[in-house]
Coordinates of C-alpha atoms and ligand atoms in Angstrom, one line a residue:
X1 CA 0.0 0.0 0.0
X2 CA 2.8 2.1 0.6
X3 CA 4.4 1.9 -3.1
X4 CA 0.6 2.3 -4.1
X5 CA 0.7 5.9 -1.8
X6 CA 3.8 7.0 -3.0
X7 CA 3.3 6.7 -6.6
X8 CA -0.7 8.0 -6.4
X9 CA -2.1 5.1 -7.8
X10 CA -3.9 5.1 -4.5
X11 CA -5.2 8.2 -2.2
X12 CA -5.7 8.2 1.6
X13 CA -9.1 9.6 2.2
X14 CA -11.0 10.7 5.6
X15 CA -14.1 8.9 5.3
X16 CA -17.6 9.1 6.7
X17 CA -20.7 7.2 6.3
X18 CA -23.9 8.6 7.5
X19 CA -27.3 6.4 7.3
X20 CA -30.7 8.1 8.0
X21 CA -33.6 6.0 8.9
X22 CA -37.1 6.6 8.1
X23 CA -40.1 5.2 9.5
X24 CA -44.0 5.9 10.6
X25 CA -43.3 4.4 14.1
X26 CA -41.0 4.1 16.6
X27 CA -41.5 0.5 16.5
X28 CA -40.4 0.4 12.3
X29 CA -37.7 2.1 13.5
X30 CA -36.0 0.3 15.6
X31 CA -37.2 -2.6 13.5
X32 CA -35.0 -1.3 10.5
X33 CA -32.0 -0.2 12.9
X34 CA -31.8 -3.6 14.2
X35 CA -31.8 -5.4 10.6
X36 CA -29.9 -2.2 9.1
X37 CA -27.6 -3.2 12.2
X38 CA -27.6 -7.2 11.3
X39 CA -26.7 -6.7 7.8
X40 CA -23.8 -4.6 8.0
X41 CA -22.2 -6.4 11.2
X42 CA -22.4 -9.7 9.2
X43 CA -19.8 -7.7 7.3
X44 CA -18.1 -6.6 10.0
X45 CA -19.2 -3.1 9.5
X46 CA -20.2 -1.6 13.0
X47 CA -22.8 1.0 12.8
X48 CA -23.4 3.6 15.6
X49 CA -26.5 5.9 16.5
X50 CA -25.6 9.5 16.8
X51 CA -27.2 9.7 20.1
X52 CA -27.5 13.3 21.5
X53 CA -26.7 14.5 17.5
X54 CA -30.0 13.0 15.2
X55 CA -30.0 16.8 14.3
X56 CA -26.5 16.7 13.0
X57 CA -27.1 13.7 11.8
X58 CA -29.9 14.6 9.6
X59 CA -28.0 17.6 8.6
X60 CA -25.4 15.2 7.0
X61 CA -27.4 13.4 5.1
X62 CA -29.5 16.0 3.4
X63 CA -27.8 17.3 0.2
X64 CA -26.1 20.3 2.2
X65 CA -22.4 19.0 2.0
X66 CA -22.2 19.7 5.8
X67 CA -20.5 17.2 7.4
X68 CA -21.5 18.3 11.3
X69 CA -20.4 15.0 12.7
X70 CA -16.7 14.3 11.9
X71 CA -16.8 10.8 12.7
X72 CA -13.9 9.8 9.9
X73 CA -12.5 6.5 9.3
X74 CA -8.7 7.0 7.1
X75 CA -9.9 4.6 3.6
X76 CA -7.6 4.3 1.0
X77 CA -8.8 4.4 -2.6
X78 CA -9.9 0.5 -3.4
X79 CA -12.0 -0.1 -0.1
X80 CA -13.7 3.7 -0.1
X81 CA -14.6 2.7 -4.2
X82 CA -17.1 0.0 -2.5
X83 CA -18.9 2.1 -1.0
X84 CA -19.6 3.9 -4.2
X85 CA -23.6 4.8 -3.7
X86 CA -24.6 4.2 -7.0
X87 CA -24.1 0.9 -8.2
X88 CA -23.8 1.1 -12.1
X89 CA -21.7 -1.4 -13.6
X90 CA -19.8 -0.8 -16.8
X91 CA -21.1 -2.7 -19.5
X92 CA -18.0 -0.9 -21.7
X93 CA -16.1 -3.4 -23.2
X94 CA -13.2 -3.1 -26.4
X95 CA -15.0 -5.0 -29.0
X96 CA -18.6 -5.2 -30.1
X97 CA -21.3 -2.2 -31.0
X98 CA -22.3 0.8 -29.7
X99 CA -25.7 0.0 -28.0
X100 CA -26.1 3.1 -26.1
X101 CA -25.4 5.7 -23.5
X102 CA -25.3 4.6 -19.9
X103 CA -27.9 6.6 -17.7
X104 CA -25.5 6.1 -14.6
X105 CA -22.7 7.8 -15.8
X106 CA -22.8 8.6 -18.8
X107 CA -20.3 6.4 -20.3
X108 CA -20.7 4.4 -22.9
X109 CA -22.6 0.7 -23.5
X110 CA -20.2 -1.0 -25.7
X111 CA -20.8 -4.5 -26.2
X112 CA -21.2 -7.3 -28.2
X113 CA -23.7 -9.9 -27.5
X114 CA -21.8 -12.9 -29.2
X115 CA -19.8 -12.7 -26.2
X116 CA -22.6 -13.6 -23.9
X117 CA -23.5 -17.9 -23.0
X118 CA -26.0 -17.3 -25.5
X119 CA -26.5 -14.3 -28.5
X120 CA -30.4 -13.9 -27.9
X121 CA -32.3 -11.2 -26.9
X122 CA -35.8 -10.0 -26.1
X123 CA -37.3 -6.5 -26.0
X124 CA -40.7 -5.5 -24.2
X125 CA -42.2 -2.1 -24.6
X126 CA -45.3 -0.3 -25.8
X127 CA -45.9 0.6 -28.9
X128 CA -43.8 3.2 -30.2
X129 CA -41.0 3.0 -27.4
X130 CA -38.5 2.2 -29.8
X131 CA -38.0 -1.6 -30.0
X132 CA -37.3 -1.1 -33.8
X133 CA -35.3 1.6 -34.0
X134 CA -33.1 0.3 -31.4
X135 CA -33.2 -3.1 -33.0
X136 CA -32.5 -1.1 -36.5
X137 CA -29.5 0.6 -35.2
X138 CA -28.2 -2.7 -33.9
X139 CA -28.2 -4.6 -36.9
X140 CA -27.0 -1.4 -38.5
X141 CA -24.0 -1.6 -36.7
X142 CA -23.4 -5.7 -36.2
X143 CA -23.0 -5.7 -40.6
X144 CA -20.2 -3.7 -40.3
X145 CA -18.8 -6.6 -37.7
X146 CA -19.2 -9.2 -40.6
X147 CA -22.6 -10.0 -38.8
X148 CA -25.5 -11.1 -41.4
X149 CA -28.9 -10.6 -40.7
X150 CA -32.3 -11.5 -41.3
X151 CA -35.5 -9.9 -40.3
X152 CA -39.1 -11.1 -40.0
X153 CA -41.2 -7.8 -40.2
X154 CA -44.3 -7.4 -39.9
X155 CA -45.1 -4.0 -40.6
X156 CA -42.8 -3.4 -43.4
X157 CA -40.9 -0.8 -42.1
X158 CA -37.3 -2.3 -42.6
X159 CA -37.8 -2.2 -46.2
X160 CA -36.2 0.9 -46.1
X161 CA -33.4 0.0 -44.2
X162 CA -32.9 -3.2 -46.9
X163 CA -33.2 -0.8 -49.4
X164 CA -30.2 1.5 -47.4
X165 CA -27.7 -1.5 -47.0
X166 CA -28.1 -3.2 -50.5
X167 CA -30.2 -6.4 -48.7
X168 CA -33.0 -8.4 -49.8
X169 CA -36.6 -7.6 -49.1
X170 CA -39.0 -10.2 -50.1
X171 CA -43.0 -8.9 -50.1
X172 CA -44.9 -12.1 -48.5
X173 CA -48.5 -11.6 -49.4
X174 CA -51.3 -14.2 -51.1
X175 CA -50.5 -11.8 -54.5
X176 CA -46.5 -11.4 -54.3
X177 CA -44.0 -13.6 -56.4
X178 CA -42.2 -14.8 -53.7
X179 CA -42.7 -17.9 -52.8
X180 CA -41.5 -19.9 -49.7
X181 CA -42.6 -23.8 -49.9
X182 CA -43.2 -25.7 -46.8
X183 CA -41.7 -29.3 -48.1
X184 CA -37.8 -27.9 -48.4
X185 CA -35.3 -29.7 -46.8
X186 CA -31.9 -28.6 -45.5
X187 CA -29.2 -30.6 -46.4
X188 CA -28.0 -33.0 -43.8
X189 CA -24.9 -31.3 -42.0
X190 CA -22.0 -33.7 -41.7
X191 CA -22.8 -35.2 -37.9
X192 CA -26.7 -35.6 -39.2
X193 CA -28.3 -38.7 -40.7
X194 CA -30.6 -38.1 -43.6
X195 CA -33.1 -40.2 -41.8
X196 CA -33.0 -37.1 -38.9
X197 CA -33.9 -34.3 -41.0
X198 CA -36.7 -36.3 -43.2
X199 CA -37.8 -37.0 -39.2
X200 CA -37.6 -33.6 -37.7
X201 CA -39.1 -32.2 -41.0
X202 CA -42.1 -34.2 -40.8
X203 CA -42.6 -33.6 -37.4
X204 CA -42.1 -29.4 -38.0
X205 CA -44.8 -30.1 -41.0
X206 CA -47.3 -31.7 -38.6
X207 CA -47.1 -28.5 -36.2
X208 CA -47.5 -26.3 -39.7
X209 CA -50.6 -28.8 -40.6
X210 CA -52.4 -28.3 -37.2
X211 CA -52.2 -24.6 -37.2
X212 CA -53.3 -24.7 -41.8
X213 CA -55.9 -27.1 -41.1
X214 CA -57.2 -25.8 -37.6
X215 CA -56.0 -28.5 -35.3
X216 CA -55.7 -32.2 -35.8
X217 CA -57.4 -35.2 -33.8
X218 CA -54.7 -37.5 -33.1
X219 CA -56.1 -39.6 -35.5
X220 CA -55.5 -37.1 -37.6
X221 CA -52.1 -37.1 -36.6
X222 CA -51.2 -40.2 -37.6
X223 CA -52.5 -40.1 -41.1
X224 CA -51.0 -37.0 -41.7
X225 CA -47.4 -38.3 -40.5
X226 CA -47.9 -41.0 -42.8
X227 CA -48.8 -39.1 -45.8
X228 CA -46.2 -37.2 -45.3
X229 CA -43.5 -39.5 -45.4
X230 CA -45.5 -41.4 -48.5
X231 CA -45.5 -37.9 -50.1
X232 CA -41.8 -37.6 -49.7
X233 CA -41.1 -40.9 -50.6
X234 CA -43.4 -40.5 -54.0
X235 CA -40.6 -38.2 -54.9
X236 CA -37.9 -40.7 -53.9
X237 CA -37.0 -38.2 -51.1
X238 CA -36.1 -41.0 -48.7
X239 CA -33.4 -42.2 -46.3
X240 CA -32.1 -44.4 -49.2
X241 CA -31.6 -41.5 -51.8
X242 CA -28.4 -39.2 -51.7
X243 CA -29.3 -35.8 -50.1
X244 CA -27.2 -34.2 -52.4
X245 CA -30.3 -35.2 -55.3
X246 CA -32.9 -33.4 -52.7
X247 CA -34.4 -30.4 -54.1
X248 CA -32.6 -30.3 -57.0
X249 CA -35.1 -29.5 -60.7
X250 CA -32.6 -32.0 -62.2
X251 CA -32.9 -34.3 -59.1
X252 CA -35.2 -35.1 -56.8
X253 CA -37.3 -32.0 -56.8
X254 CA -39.3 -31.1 -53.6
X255 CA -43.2 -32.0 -53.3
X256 CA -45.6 -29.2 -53.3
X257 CA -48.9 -29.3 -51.1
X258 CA -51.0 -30.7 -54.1
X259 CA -48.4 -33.9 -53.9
X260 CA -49.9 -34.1 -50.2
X261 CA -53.2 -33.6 -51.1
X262 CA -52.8 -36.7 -53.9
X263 CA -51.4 -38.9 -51.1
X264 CA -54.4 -37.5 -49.1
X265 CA -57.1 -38.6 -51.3
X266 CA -56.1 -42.0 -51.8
X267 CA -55.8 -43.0 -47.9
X268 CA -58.6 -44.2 -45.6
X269 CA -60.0 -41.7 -42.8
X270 CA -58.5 -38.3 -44.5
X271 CA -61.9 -37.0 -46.3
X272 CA -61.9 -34.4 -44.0
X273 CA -58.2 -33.7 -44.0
X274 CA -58.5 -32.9 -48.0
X275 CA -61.4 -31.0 -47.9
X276 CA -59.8 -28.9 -45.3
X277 CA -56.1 -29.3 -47.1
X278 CA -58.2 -27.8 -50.2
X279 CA -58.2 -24.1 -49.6
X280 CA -54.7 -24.5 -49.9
X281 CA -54.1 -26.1 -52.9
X282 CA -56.7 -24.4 -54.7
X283 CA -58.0 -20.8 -55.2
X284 CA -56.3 -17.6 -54.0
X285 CA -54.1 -19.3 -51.4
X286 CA -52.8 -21.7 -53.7
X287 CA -50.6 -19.0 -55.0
X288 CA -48.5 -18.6 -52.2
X289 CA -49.0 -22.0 -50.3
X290 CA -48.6 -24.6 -53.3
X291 CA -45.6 -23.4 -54.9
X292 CA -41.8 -24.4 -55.1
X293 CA -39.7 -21.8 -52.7
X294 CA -37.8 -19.0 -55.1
X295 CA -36.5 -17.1 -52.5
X296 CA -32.5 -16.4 -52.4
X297 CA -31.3 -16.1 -48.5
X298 CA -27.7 -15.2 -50.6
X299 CA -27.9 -11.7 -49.2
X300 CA -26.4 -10.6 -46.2
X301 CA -29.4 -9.0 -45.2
X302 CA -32.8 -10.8 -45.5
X303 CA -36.1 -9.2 -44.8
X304 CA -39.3 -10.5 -44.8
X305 CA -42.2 -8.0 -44.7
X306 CA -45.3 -9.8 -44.3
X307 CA -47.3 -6.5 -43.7
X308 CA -49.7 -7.7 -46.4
X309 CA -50.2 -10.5 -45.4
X310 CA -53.8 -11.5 -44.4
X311 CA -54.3 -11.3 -40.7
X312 CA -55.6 -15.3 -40.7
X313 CA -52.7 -16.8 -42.5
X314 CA -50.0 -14.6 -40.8
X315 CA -49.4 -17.4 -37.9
X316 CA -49.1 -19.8 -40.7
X317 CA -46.6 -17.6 -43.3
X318 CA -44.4 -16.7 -40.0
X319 CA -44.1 -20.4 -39.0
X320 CA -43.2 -21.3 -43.2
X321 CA -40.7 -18.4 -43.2
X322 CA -39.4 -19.4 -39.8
X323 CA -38.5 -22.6 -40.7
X324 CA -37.3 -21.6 -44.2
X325 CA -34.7 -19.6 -42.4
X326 CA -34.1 -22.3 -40.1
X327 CA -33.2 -24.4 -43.1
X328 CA -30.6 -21.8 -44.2
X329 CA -29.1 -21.2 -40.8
X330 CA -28.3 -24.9 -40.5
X331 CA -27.0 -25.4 -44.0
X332 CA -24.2 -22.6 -43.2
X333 CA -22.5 -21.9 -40.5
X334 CA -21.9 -18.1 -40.2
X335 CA -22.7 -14.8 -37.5
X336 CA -25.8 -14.1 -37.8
X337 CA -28.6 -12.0 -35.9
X338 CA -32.4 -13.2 -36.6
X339 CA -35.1 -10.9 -35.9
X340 CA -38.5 -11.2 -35.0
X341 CA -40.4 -8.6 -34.8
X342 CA -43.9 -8.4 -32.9
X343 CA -43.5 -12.0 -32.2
X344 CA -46.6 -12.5 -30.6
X345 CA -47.9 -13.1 -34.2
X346 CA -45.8 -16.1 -33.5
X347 CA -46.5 -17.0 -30.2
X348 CA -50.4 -17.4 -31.1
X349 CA -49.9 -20.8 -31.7
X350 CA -49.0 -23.6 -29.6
X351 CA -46.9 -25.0 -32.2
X352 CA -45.5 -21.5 -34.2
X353 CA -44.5 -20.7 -29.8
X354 CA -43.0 -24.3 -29.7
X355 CA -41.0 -23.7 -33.3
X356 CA -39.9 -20.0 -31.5
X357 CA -38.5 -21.7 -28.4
X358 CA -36.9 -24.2 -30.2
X359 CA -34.8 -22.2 -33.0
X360 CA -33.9 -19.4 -29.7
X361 CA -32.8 -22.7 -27.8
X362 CA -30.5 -24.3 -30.0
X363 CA -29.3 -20.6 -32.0
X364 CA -26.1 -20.9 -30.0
X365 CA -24.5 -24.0 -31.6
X366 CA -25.3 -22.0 -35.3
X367 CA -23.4 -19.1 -33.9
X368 CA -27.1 -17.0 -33.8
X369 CA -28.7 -14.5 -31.8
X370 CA -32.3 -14.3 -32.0
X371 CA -34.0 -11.3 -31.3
X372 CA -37.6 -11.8 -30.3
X373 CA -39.4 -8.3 -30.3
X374 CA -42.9 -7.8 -28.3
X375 CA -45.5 -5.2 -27.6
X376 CA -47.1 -7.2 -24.6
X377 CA -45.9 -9.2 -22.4
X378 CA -48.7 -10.4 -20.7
X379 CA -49.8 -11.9 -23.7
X380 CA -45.9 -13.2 -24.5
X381 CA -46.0 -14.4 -20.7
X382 CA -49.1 -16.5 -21.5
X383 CA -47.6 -19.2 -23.7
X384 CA -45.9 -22.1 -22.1
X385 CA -42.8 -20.7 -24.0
X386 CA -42.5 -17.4 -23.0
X387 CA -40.7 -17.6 -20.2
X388 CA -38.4 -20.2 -21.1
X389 CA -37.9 -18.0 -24.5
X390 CA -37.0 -15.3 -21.5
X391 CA -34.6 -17.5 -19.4
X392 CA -32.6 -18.2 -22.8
X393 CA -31.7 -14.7 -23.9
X394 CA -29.1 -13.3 -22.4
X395 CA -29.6 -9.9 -23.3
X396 CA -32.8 -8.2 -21.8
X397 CA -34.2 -4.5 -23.0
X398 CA -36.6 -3.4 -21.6
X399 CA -38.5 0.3 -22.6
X400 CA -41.1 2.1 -21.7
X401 CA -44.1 0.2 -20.5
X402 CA -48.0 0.4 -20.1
X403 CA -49.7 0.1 -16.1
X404 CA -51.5 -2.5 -17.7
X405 CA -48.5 -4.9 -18.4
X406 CA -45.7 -3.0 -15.1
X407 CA -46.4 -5.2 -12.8
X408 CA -45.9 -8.6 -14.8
X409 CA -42.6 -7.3 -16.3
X410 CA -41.6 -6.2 -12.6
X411 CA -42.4 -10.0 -11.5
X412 CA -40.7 -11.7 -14.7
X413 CA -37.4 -9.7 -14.2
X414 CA -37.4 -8.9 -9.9
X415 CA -37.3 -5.2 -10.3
X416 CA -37.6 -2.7 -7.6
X417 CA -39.8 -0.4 -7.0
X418 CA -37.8 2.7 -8.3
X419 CA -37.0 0.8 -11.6
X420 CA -40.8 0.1 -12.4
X421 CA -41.3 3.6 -11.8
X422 CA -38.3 4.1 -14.6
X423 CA -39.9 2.1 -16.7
X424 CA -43.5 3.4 -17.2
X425 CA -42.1 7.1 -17.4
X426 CA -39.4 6.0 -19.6
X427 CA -38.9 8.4 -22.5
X428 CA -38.5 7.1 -26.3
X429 CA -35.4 5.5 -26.9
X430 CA -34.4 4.4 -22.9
X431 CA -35.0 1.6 -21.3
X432 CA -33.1 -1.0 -18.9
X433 CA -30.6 -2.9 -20.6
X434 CA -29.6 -6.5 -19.0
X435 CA -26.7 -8.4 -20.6
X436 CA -26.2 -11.4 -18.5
X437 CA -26.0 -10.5 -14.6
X438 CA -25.3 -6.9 -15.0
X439 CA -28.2 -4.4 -15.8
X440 CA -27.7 -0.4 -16.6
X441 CA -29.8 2.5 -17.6
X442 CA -29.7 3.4 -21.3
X443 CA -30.5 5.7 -23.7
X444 CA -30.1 4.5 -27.6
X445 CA -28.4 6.8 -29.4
X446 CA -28.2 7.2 -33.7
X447 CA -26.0 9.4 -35.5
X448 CA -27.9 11.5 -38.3
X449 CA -27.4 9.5 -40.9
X450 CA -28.6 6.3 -39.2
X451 CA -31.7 7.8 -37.9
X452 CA -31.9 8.9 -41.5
X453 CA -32.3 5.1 -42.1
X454 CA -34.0 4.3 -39.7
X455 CA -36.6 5.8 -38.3
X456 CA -40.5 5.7 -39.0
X457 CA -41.6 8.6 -38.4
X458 CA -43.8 9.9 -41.2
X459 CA -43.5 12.9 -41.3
X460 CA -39.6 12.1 -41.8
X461 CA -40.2 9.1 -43.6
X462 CA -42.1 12.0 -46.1
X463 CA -38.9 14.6 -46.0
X464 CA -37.2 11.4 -47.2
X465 CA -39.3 10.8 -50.3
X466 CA -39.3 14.2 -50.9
X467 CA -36.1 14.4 -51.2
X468 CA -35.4 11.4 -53.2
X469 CA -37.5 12.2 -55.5
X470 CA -36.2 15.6 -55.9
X471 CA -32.5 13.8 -56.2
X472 CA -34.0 10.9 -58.6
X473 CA -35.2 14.1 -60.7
Ligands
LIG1 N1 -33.5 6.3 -29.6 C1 -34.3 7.1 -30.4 N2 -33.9 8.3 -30.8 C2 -34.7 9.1 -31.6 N3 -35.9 8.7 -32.0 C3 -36.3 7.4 -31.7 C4 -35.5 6.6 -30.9 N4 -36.2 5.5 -30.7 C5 -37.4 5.6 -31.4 N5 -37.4 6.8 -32.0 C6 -38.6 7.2 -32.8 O1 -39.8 6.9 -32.1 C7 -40.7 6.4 -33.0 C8 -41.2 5.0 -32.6 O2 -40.1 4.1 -32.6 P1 -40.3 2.6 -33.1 O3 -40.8 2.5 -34.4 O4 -38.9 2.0 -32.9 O5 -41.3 2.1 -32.0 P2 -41.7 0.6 -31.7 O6 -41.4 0.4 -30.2 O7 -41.1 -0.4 -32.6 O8 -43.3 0.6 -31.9 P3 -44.3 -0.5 -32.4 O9 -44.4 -1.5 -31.3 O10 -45.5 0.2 -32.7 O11 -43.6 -1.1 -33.6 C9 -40.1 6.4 -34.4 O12 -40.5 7.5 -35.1 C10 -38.6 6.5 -34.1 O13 -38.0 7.2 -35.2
LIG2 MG1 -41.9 -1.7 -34.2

């Protein structure tokens, strides 16, 4: 310590620590001195009433900077920084993006989230906190880390920001070209069997049938497994082939739903199964659910705006597109962010929640974070997956949030009292930012030329047409 004195590295200091109770009663008072006094002595702090002196004492701890006690301890510099009142730990670290500004102290929340025991992330707040501006910014910055990202939107609103970085945006609607087939298979990776992904597929396209067809008896069930695998297998798609022929127009191309609907008709017990199956494979659905995929995931970033979508099918197309991105996750392993926005779309259905949970619990071996993005949480809290989607993200944001949904957020993530206040008079843009065990205040932060990008503002969003057009002449 002496070395540390005499070069400054460390500082003597005279120290005081004043503690001022409060209470209705003089019972609650001496109740909180005694377990005030308990706590600290287990640390072998020693506290002491300033008998004869409560006015001095008061004094002290008001914001005067009177000190009329003088009761000093000598501290040097490492011990005194523990008693540092206001606990705000540095989420600042030298690699990763810039996610904000840190309420505490202004310093700044660098970070990268591939660093965490798992890359996902969830973000609760009312509509028009900022969940996507934030989320915007963030994959903003990640593709210039060699990051990839791909975006289920349902509002189109990232088009522009596809647009802005040279990505893909793909239209998903009953009348758009793009077309995302159910029956595509990934290619077995080199530890997988191609018996395993003809297996899990079939099992993923039961959970797609039950939400199409509105539920399945488990009679049901079974015929629909089994057709399944007979509709493969009518294309030669079976353990046997190579999985190299799968899917290819010169190979073994992939069935369509019509293939199912053939198997269908010719088995015992599915009448009811076609007829249902039907509205798919004919008529205006047809064009979007009976047709091979013809979507290129090549780009480094993907969007899928589903905004025109029809508000029926949505659970349906999110599940398809979910999976079709699952399929190209697998294939290749690379950094990647996934984003879902307003997932409760998702989490409507048992089996669309289950497919959710699934792809955030096993991202971490394909080197993905998934972002799951919601308005409400009661209604995210309500499926059997939302909490375990919770307790598998590392990295918690939480913004501004409605008196109708405070008090289940304050439950799911053990805030105090002074935090749910934070939270429901949170302005745009801040929120409570957990990453792992540590939590901070922050405020997200663009430069002008991302919030250029970015934001959704119309009136802005006009300006920018405006002035494109002007440009575009
Ligand atoms: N950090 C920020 N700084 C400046 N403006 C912001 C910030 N965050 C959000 N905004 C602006 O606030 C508005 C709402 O933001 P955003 O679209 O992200 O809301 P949201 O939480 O996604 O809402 P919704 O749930 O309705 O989609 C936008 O106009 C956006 O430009
Ligand atoms: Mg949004």
């Amino acid at each position: 310590l002496r070395d540390k004195l005499q070069t400054a590295q460390e500082r003597m200091f005279r120290f005081s620590l004043y503690i001022t109770i409060y209470a209705d009663t003089e019972k609650g008072l001496r109740d909180i001195e005694t377990n005030l006094r308990s706590i600290l002595e287990s640390r072998l702090i020693y506290i002491k009433p300033a008998l004869y002196q409560q006015k001095e004492g008061f004094v002290c701890t008001s914001p005067y900077d009177l000190d009329l006690l003088m009761v000093t301890t000598l501290m040097n510099t490492a011990p005194l920084s523990s008693t540092f009142p206001f606990i705000s730990f540095d989420l600042s670290s030298n690699e990763g993006i810039l996610y904000g500004i840190n309420r505490h102290n202004n310093s700044l929340v660098l970070f990268d989230r591939f660093t965490l025991a798992n890359s996902n992330s969830v973000i609760f707040a009312v509509s028009g906190a900022g969940k996507s501006y934030m989320v915007k910014l963030e994959i903003l910055r990640y593709l210039m880390l060699g990051v990839d990202g791909i975006i289920i939107d349902p509002e189109n609103e990232y088009k522009f920001l596809a647009e802005a970085v040279g990505g893909s945006f793909f239209n998903i609607s009953l009348a758009s070209e793009h077309h995302i087939n159910p029956f595509d298979l990934p290619p077995p990776r080199e530890d997988e069997k191609a018996e395993d992904v003809l297996r899990t597929n079939i099992i993923n396209l039961v959970g797609l049938m039950r939400i199409m067809l509105g539920g399945l008896t488990p009679e049901e069930d079974g015929i629909m497994d089994r057709a399944l695998t007979e509709t493969y297998a009518a294309k030669d798609i079976t353990p046997e082939t190579d999985p190299k022929l799968w899917g290819r127009k010169e190979g073994l191309p992939f069935p369509i739903m019509s293939d199912l609907e053939a198997v269908l008709s010719t088995m015992e017990g599915a009448e009811s199964l076609v007829r249902r199956l039907q509205r798919f494979t004919k008529g205006v659905y047809a064009g979007f659910f009976n047709q091979p995929s013809n979507i290129d995931m090549k780009n480094r970033l993907v969007v899928f705006g589903i905004r025109d979508m029809e508000d029926e099918l949505r659970p349906m197309a999110l599940f398809m597109i979910l999976r079709y991105i699952w399929k190209t996750i697998t294939s290749e392993m690379k950094k990647r962010l996934l984003i879902v926005d307003e997932a409760w779309w998702l989490m409507k259905t048992e089996d669309g929640a289950s497919f959710l949970f699934g792809t955030v619990k096993r991202a971490r071996k394909y080197w993905l974070g998934v972002t799951t993005i919601t308005q409400d949480v009661n209604d995210f809290m309500k499926s059997d997956y939302g909490k375990p989607i919770i307790t598998n993200s590392s990295l918690v944001l939480l913004m501004k949030q409605s008196p109708a949904t405070i008090n289940v957020v304050q439950k799911t993530f053990n805030l105090t009292e002074e935090e749910k206040m934070l939270l429901l008079e949170a302005p745009v843009g801040e929120g409570m930012f957990f990453a792992g065990t540590k939590h901070v205040l922050i405020k997200v932060l663009a430069s002008y030329t991302e919030d250029q990008i970015i934001t959704t503002a119309p009136e802005e969003l006009l300006k920018i047409k405006q002035a494109k057009k002007e440009l575009g002449g």
